[in-house]
Amino acid sequence: MARRALKLASLAAATSGIYLYGNKFLDPNDFGVVRVGRAIATTAVITYDYLTSLRSVPYGSEEYDFLKSQIKELFVSFEDTPLGAASLAQVHKAVLQDGRTVAVKIQHPKVQAQSSKDILLMEVLLLVVKKIFPDFEFMWLVEEAKKNLPLELDFLNEGRNAEKVAHMLRNFDFLKVPRIYWELSTRRVLLMEFMEGGQVNDRAYMERNGINVNEISRNLGKLYSEMIFVNGFVHCDPHPGNVLVKKCPASGKAHIILLDHGLYQVLSESFRMDYCRLWQALIKADMKRVQKYSQRLGAGDLYPLFACMLTARSWESVNRGIDRSPVSASEDVEIRSNAAAYLPQITQLLNNVPRQMLLLLKTNDLLRGIESALHTRASASSFLNMSRCCIRAVSTYQRSKSHSLYRRAQISLTEALSLWQINLYELFLWLKGSQLGNWVIALLSRMHHSMY
């Protein structure tokens, strides 16, 4: 049955591939830094392949009818128009013979064969640029492409990632990950449970459907803090097309649906601990520790720039405390102008930091873009959730390295007290922003004045 699904890949791409390069289905996020090189070469090849495939199987011909009949063996219905398309694959909605509605992810023809040529082309182009501009330090792009592209092209690996993250984050009842139908999946065709919703950056959709924007932003922060700081297994492509939201009619709860699990970053324990401690220092505005852990992560003397890149805040805001105030319009302009001015230093940093950091920086930027669209950027709750995860992660690590029962108990007590302090502070913030809190504050104020 799985082999039949694989045979359908060429037909489905041929009968619907013409939609790929129409503006309607293109997502600019699919052409990120790591993908630029392969996209240049692949576009022409795949477009030509689609056009010739369409010409070779005329609509209404005997061969066309035969191929369509093969689809009917598996599906009651199969929508030719893709739900979405990107540089590697496109997704179609279909209904199986047993009535299940599924999403069928189909890899574009010749992507497997073309990928090695794309990487070679990227390598040659970057070498030429480096020859002309000796300070150009982006050869790590080739290394990342060589490592990540084969993983993204293996849809069975994507299915395994989906199941792993669903199990890892099973305690978050608001998270939904599509179930994988292994019996109908191959390396180039992935069948999964069909799920739909509005994009996570669509504030208007959430307001129309009674979804709390702040709750979604807070829960998304919880998901990624748990992945990054606690588990070290990070979904690295959270652009809005891969993160959907939907209100459950039965429970009234808002769900976050996580799609496209082809690209994950696995963090080593030592990297994860340094990264945890760096974020703790950033949140506490502890500049000595910011310097220490930034340098341990390869930033060297450029640690102020590294801190600004991680937080997307000015150095002044980092020193003052990034949880003290949201990003202002003037600060945003300052950050953008400095990004251009410090491009050589940014290039040097990207070349020096551990490779694990590169996808995390991309992930941070995508998450920040979602927060900006929802107007929830730099909210106190996001930093509180990060703090909780950092405390738990560091405490778990310390316990694993301690052989003393007393020391492990001491670590657990310190962890519990730290988490309790965060909960107390969160309660204070909630009271401060609620009507009940305002009433309590006003009452205490009147009592204070009456006493004196």
XYZ file of N, CA, C and O in Angstrom, residues 127-242:
464
model
N 32.201 30.331 -2.581
C 33.649 30.404 -2.741
C 34.047 31.563 -3.649
O 35.041 32.257 -3.406
N 33.260 31.777 -4.703
C 33.519 32.891 -5.617
C 33.363 34.218 -4.878
O 34.208 35.118 -5.006
N 32.270 34.333 -4.101
C 32.036 35.569 -3.345
C 33.162 35.801 -2.344
O 33.652 36.932 -2.182
N 33.600 34.735 -1.675
C 34.681 34.874 -0.681
C 35.985 35.278 -1.352
O 36.805 35.992 -0.774
N 36.190 34.819 -2.594
C 37.396 35.189 -3.334
C 37.407 36.702 -3.615
O 38.442 37.357 -3.536
N 36.223 37.230 -3.930
C 36.104 38.658 -4.235
C 36.111 39.487 -2.955
O 36.720 40.549 -2.882
N 35.392 38.959 -1.929
C 35.301 39.667 -0.642
C 35.883 38.762 0.449
O 35.161 37.928 1.016
N 37.173 38.869 0.760
C 37.825 37.957 1.714
C 37.178 37.932 3.101
O 37.291 36.939 3.814
N 36.521 39.031 3.487
C 35.887 39.069 4.819
C 34.558 38.322 4.873
O 33.955 38.204 5.938
N 34.110 37.835 3.729
C 32.829 37.125 3.675
C 32.971 35.782 4.401
O 33.792 34.950 4.039
N 32.175 35.582 5.452
C 32.308 34.385 6.294
C 31.000 33.610 6.382
O 30.463 33.401 7.459
N 30.487 33.189 5.222
C 29.222 32.452 5.249
C 29.362 31.021 4.715
O 28.383 30.427 4.284
N 30.572 30.465 4.765
C 30.761 29.093 4.287
C 30.022 28.085 5.169
O 29.746 26.966 4.748
N 29.674 28.506 6.394
C 28.912 27.607 7.260
C 27.535 27.297 6.687
O 26.908 26.299 7.066
N 27.068 28.128 5.761
C 25.788 27.845 5.104
C 25.816 26.504 4.402
O 24.845 25.751 4.420
N 26.942 26.204 3.751
C 27.081 24.942 3.025
C 27.053 23.771 4.004
O 26.375 22.763 3.767
N 27.779 23.913 5.116
C 27.791 22.852 6.125
C 26.386 22.571 6.649
O 25.980 21.412 6.804
N 25.646 23.641 6.938
C 24.290 23.477 7.455
C 23.373 22.831 6.417
O 22.546 21.983 6.742
N 23.521 23.239 5.155
C 22.690 22.660 4.091
C 22.993 21.172 3.925
O 22.079 20.358 3.767
N 24.266 20.821 3.962
C 24.662 19.411 3.819
C 24.094 18.559 4.954
O 23.732 17.401 4.756
N 24.017 19.153 6.134
C 23.504 18.409 7.291
C 21.986 18.336 7.309
O 21.396 17.281 7.583
N 21.321 19.468 7.008
C 19.870 19.553 7.206
C 19.039 19.088 6.024
O 17.949 18.531 6.205
N 19.515 19.317 4.806
C 18.696 19.008 3.636
C 18.331 17.531 3.533
O 17.164 17.197 3.288
N 19.281 16.591 3.718
C 18.891 15.165 3.660
C 17.829 14.800 4.688
O 16.959 13.955 4.419
N 17.882 15.428 5.852
C 16.879 15.151 6.887
C 15.512 15.670 6.469
O 14.486 15.008 6.678
N 15.477 16.862 5.875
C 14.209 17.429 5.421
C 13.610 16.640 4.259
O 12.391 16.625 4.083
N 14.465 15.997 3.462
C 13.985 15.238 2.309
C 13.456 13.854 2.697
O 12.801 13.199 1.892
N 13.744 13.415 3.902
C 13.280 12.108 4.375
C 11.999 12.301 5.184
O 12.041 12.659 6.357
N 10.855 12.043 4.559
C 9.576 12.272 5.231
C 9.329 11.278 6.365
O 8.531 11.543 7.264
N 9.990 10.122 6.330
C 9.864 9.187 7.454
C 10.535 9.771 8.698
O 10.050 9.596 9.815
N 11.641 10.478 8.489
C 12.289 11.177 9.603
C 11.366 12.253 10.152
O 11.267 12.450 11.370
N 10.663 12.955 9.257
C 9.704 13.971 9.699
C 8.604 13.345 10.550
O 8.196 13.905 11.578
N 8.127 12.180 10.124
C 7.092 11.492 10.893
C 7.582 11.096 12.275
O 6.855 11.237 13.274
N 8.821 10.613 12.353
C 9.393 10.243 13.660
C 9.531 11.467 14.567
O 9.268 11.395 15.770
N 9.951 12.587 13.979
C 10.060 13.823 14.766
C 8.704 14.246 15.325
O 8.597 14.685 16.471
N 7.671 14.124 14.492
C 6.322 14.505 14.921
C 5.877 13.671 16.114
O 5.328 14.196 17.095
N 6.110 12.368 16.043
C 5.704 11.491 17.147
C 6.536 11.762 18.406
O 6.026 11.727 19.524
N 7.814 12.050 18.211
C 8.687 12.312 19.358
C 8.257 13.574 20.097
O 8.158 13.588 21.327
N 7.995 14.660 19.341
C 7.634 15.917 20.009
C 6.237 15.812 20.634
O 5.977 16.409 21.692
N 5.334 15.058 20.003
C 3.997 14.873 20.573
C 4.088 14.145 21.922
O 3.385 14.495 22.887
N 4.963 13.143 21.993
C 5.140 12.409 23.248
C 5.859 13.275 24.282
O 5.481 13.302 25.468
N 6.867 13.996 23.828
C 7.681 14.827 24.712
C 6.854 15.917 25.388
O 7.063 16.251 26.557
N 5.883 16.475 24.642
C 5.068 17.590 25.154
C 3.630 17.154 25.430
O 2.707 17.954 25.350
N 3.451 15.885 25.771
C 2.106 15.330 25.964
C 1.354 15.980 27.114
O 0.123 15.928 27.177
N 2.071 16.621 28.046
C 1.404 17.259 29.183
C 0.721 18.569 28.806
O -0.071 19.092 29.575
N 1.045 19.106 27.639
C 0.397 20.337 27.170
C -0.863 19.965 26.393
O -0.797 19.598 25.220
N -2.005 20.048 27.062
C -3.241 19.612 26.418
C -3.686 20.544 25.291
O -4.557 20.184 24.494
N -3.084 21.725 25.206
C -3.448 22.655 24.131
C -2.689 22.368 22.832
O -2.996 22.934 21.797
N -1.688 21.492 22.892
C -0.882 21.193 21.703
C -1.470 20.025 20.929
O -1.795 18.980 21.508
N -1.589 20.185 19.616
C -2.044 19.110 18.740
C -1.003 18.891 17.639
O -0.591 19.844 16.970
N -0.576 17.651 17.494
C 0.349 17.264 16.426
C -0.347 16.194 15.591
O -0.844 15.204 16.146
N -0.424 16.369 14.270
C -1.133 15.381 13.445
C -0.563 13.977 13.590
O 0.659 13.789 13.623
N -1.465 13.027 13.666
C -1.064 11.624 13.731
C -0.525 11.179 12.373
O -1.053 11.563 11.331
N 0.527 10.364 12.384
C 1.137 9.865 11.153
C 0.546 8.501 10.807
O 0.428 7.624 11.665
N 0.180 8.316 9.536
C -0.306 7.018 9.055
C 0.855 6.313 8.360
O 1.102 6.463 7.167
N 1.576 5.512 9.157
C 2.817 4.909 8.684
C 2.592 3.928 7.538
O 3.448 3.803 6.651
N 1.480 3.214 7.563
C 1.253 2.188 6.533
C 1.092 2.783 5.148
O 1.179 2.052 4.146
N 0.874 4.089 5.064
C 0.680 4.745 3.771
C 1.771 5.776 3.486
O 1.625 6.589 2.575
N 2.853 5.736 4.256
C 3.891 6.759 4.117
C 5.204 6.159 3.625
O 5.508 4.987 3.876
N 5.966 6.968 2.915
C 7.294 6.581 2.437
C 8.225 7.770 2.652
O 7.830 8.792 3.202
N 9.447 7.652 2.161
C 10.415 8.751 2.299
C 9.975 9.988 1.526
O 10.392 11.100 1.834
N 9.121 9.817 0.494
C 8.717 10.949 -0.342
C 7.238 11.304 -0.234
O 6.803 12.316 -0.784
N 6.473 10.464 0.428
C 5.037 10.729 0.599
C 4.681 10.499 2.069
O 4.940 9.427 2.609
N 4.086 11.511 2.697
C 3.724 11.404 4.113
C 2.227 11.634 4.253
O 1.713 12.679 3.856
N 1.527 10.641 4.796
C 0.097 10.778 5.064
C -0.117 10.991 6.548
O 0.425 10.239 7.364
N -0.888 12.003 6.866
C -1.103 12.325 8.271
C -2.530 12.805 8.494
O -3.248 13.108 7.542
N -2.891 12.862 9.747
C -4.210 13.355 10.142
C -4.397 14.779 9.629
O -3.497 15.611 9.734
N -5.566 15.041 9.059
C -5.837 16.385 8.540
C -6.286 17.292 9.678
O -7.212 16.981 10.415
N -5.602 18.415 9.821
C -5.975 19.415 10.827
C -5.960 20.789 10.168
O -5.106 21.064 9.335
N -6.907 21.621 10.550
C -6.962 22.954 9.961
C -7.226 23.990 11.043
O -7.685 23.674 12.137
N -6.914 25.228 10.720
C -7.122 26.339 11.651
C -6.577 27.612 11.045
O -6.112 27.633 9.901
N -6.616 28.680 11.802
C -6.064 29.947 11.346
C -4.584 30.025 11.667
O -4.103 29.360 12.590
N -3.859 30.816 10.898
C -2.439 30.971 11.165
C -2.223 31.702 12.483
O -2.998 32.580 12.863
N -1.136 31.353 13.154
C -0.897 31.841 14.506
C -0.647 33.353 14.559
O -0.761 33.963 15.632
N -0.333 33.971 13.442
C -0.132 35.424 13.432
C -1.365 36.191 12.963
O -1.316 37.405 12.791
N -2.474 35.477 12.770
C -3.703 36.097 12.268
C -4.565 36.547 13.454
O -5.455 35.827 13.913
N -4.285 37.729 13.932
C -5.005 38.263 15.096
C -6.499 38.425 14.812
O -7.344 38.143 15.677
N -6.833 38.845 13.572
C -8.239 39.041 13.204
C -9.005 37.724 13.267
O -10.154 37.671 13.737
N -8.377 36.624 12.815
C -9.014 35.291 12.886
C -9.319 34.929 14.339
O -10.397 34.422 14.656
N -8.357 35.177 15.215
C -8.554 34.833 16.625
C -9.682 35.646 17.245
O -10.495 35.114 18.011
N -9.735 36.915 16.922
C -10.796 37.757 17.471
C -12.164 37.323 16.958
O -13.150 37.319 17.712
N -12.237 36.940 15.677
C -13.514 36.460 15.114
C -13.976 35.173 15.772
O -15.176 34.933 15.917
N -13.033 34.334 16.175
C -13.372 33.024 16.717
C -13.274 32.952 18.242
O -13.308 31.853 18.808
N -13.174 34.115 18.872
C -13.169 34.147 20.339
C -11.967 33.480 20.962
O -12.066 32.867 22.036
N -10.806 33.586 20.321
C -9.572 33.010 20.849
C -8.759 34.106 21.521
O -8.526 35.163 20.938
N -8.323 33.851 22.729
C -7.552 34.815 23.497
C -6.131 34.904 22.940
O -5.355 33.953 23.019
N -5.790 36.051 22.372
C -4.486 36.252 21.738
C -3.354 36.094 22.746
O -2.325 35.454 22.466
N -3.521 36.655 23.933
C -2.472 36.576 24.964
C -2.245 35.134 25.415
O -1.107 34.731 25.680
N -3.331 34.368 25.482
C -3.209 32.962 25.871
C -2.418 32.179 24.825
O -1.566 31.350 25.161
N -2.696 32.427 23.539
C -1.981 31.746 22.466
C -0.498 32.093 22.517
O 0.375 31.218 22.430
N -0.194 33.369 22.665
C 1.201 33.808 22.732
C 1.910 33.183 23.930
O 3.057 32.724 23.827
N 1.214 33.141 25.051
C 1.790 32.567 26.274
C 2.048 31.065 26.100
O 3.118 30.556 26.455
N 1.091 30.351 25.512
C 1.239 28.908 25.318
C 2.314 28.575 24.293
O 3.030 27.577 24.428
N 2.427 29.397 23.263
C 3.483 29.186 22.275
C 4.854 29.357 22.930
O 5.787 28.575 22.665
N 4.961 30.351 23.809
C 6.200 30.540 24.560
C 6.506 29.350 25.454
O 7.662 28.925 25.571
N 5.474 28.794 26.087
C 5.656 27.603 26.930
C 6.205 26.437 26.116
O 7.119 25.726 26.548
N 5.622 26.218 24.933
C 6.051 25.114 24.071
C 7.525 25.211 23.740
O 8.296 24.256 23.900
N 7.922 26.382 23.260
C 9.298 26.529 22.804
C 10.292 26.614 23.953
O 11.429 26.150 23.821
N 9.895 27.166 25.073
C 10.777 27.157 26.241
C 11.019 25.725 26.703
O 12.150 25.358 27.056
N 9.978 24.921 26.696
C 10.111 23.510 27.086
C 11.021 22.768 26.115
O 11.894 21.986 26.524
N 10.829 23.006 24.810
C 11.657 22.330 23.805
C 13.119 22.737 23.928
O 14.013 21.893 23.891
N 13.369 24.035 24.063
C 14.741 24.536 24.037
C 15.475 24.238 25.343
O 16.553 23.638 25.340
N 14.912 24.658 26.459
C 15.643 24.628 27.723
C 15.559 23.284 28.441
O 16.535 22.862 29.067
N 14.419 22.611 28.364
C 14.231 21.380 29.135
C 14.599 20.136 28.334
O 15.325 19.262 28.820
N 14.112 20.063 27.085
C 14.307 18.834 26.309
C 15.463 18.892 25.316
O 15.994 17.856 24.934
N 15.810 20.068 24.836
C 16.892 20.165 23.862
C 16.556 19.535 22.530
O 17.447 19.069 21.805
N 15.277 19.550 22.169
C 14.811 19.016 20.882
C 13.827 20.041 20.330
O 12.704 20.144 20.797
N 14.281 20.803 19.328
C 13.592 22.050 18.987
C 13.067 22.050 17.558
O 13.834 21.872 16.601
N 11.762 22.267 17.419
C 11.135 22.491 16.115
C 11.639 23.841 15.604
O 11.408 24.875 16.213
N 12.336 23.823 14.459
C 13.065 25.024 14.017
C 12.443 25.725 12.812
O 13.129 26.477 12.120
N 11.168 25.485 12.560
C 10.539 26.186 11.437
C 9.145 26.682 11.831
O 8.144 26.354 11.174
N 9.066 27.508 12.894
C 7.736 27.943 13.357
C 7.209 29.157 12.602
O 6.747 30.113 13.207
N 7.299 29.136 11.256
C 6.675 30.254 10.542
C 5.163 30.061 10.577
O 4.672 28.944 10.810
N 4.392 31.123 10.390
C 2.932 31.046 10.623
C 2.210 29.942 9.868
O 1.199 29.440 10.352
N 2.720 29.541 8.698
C 2.067 28.454 7.967
C 2.207 27.109 8.640
O 1.448 26.177 8.352
N 3.160 26.982 9.555
C 3.391 25.716 10.257
C 2.812 25.693 11.670
O 2.905 24.674 12.352
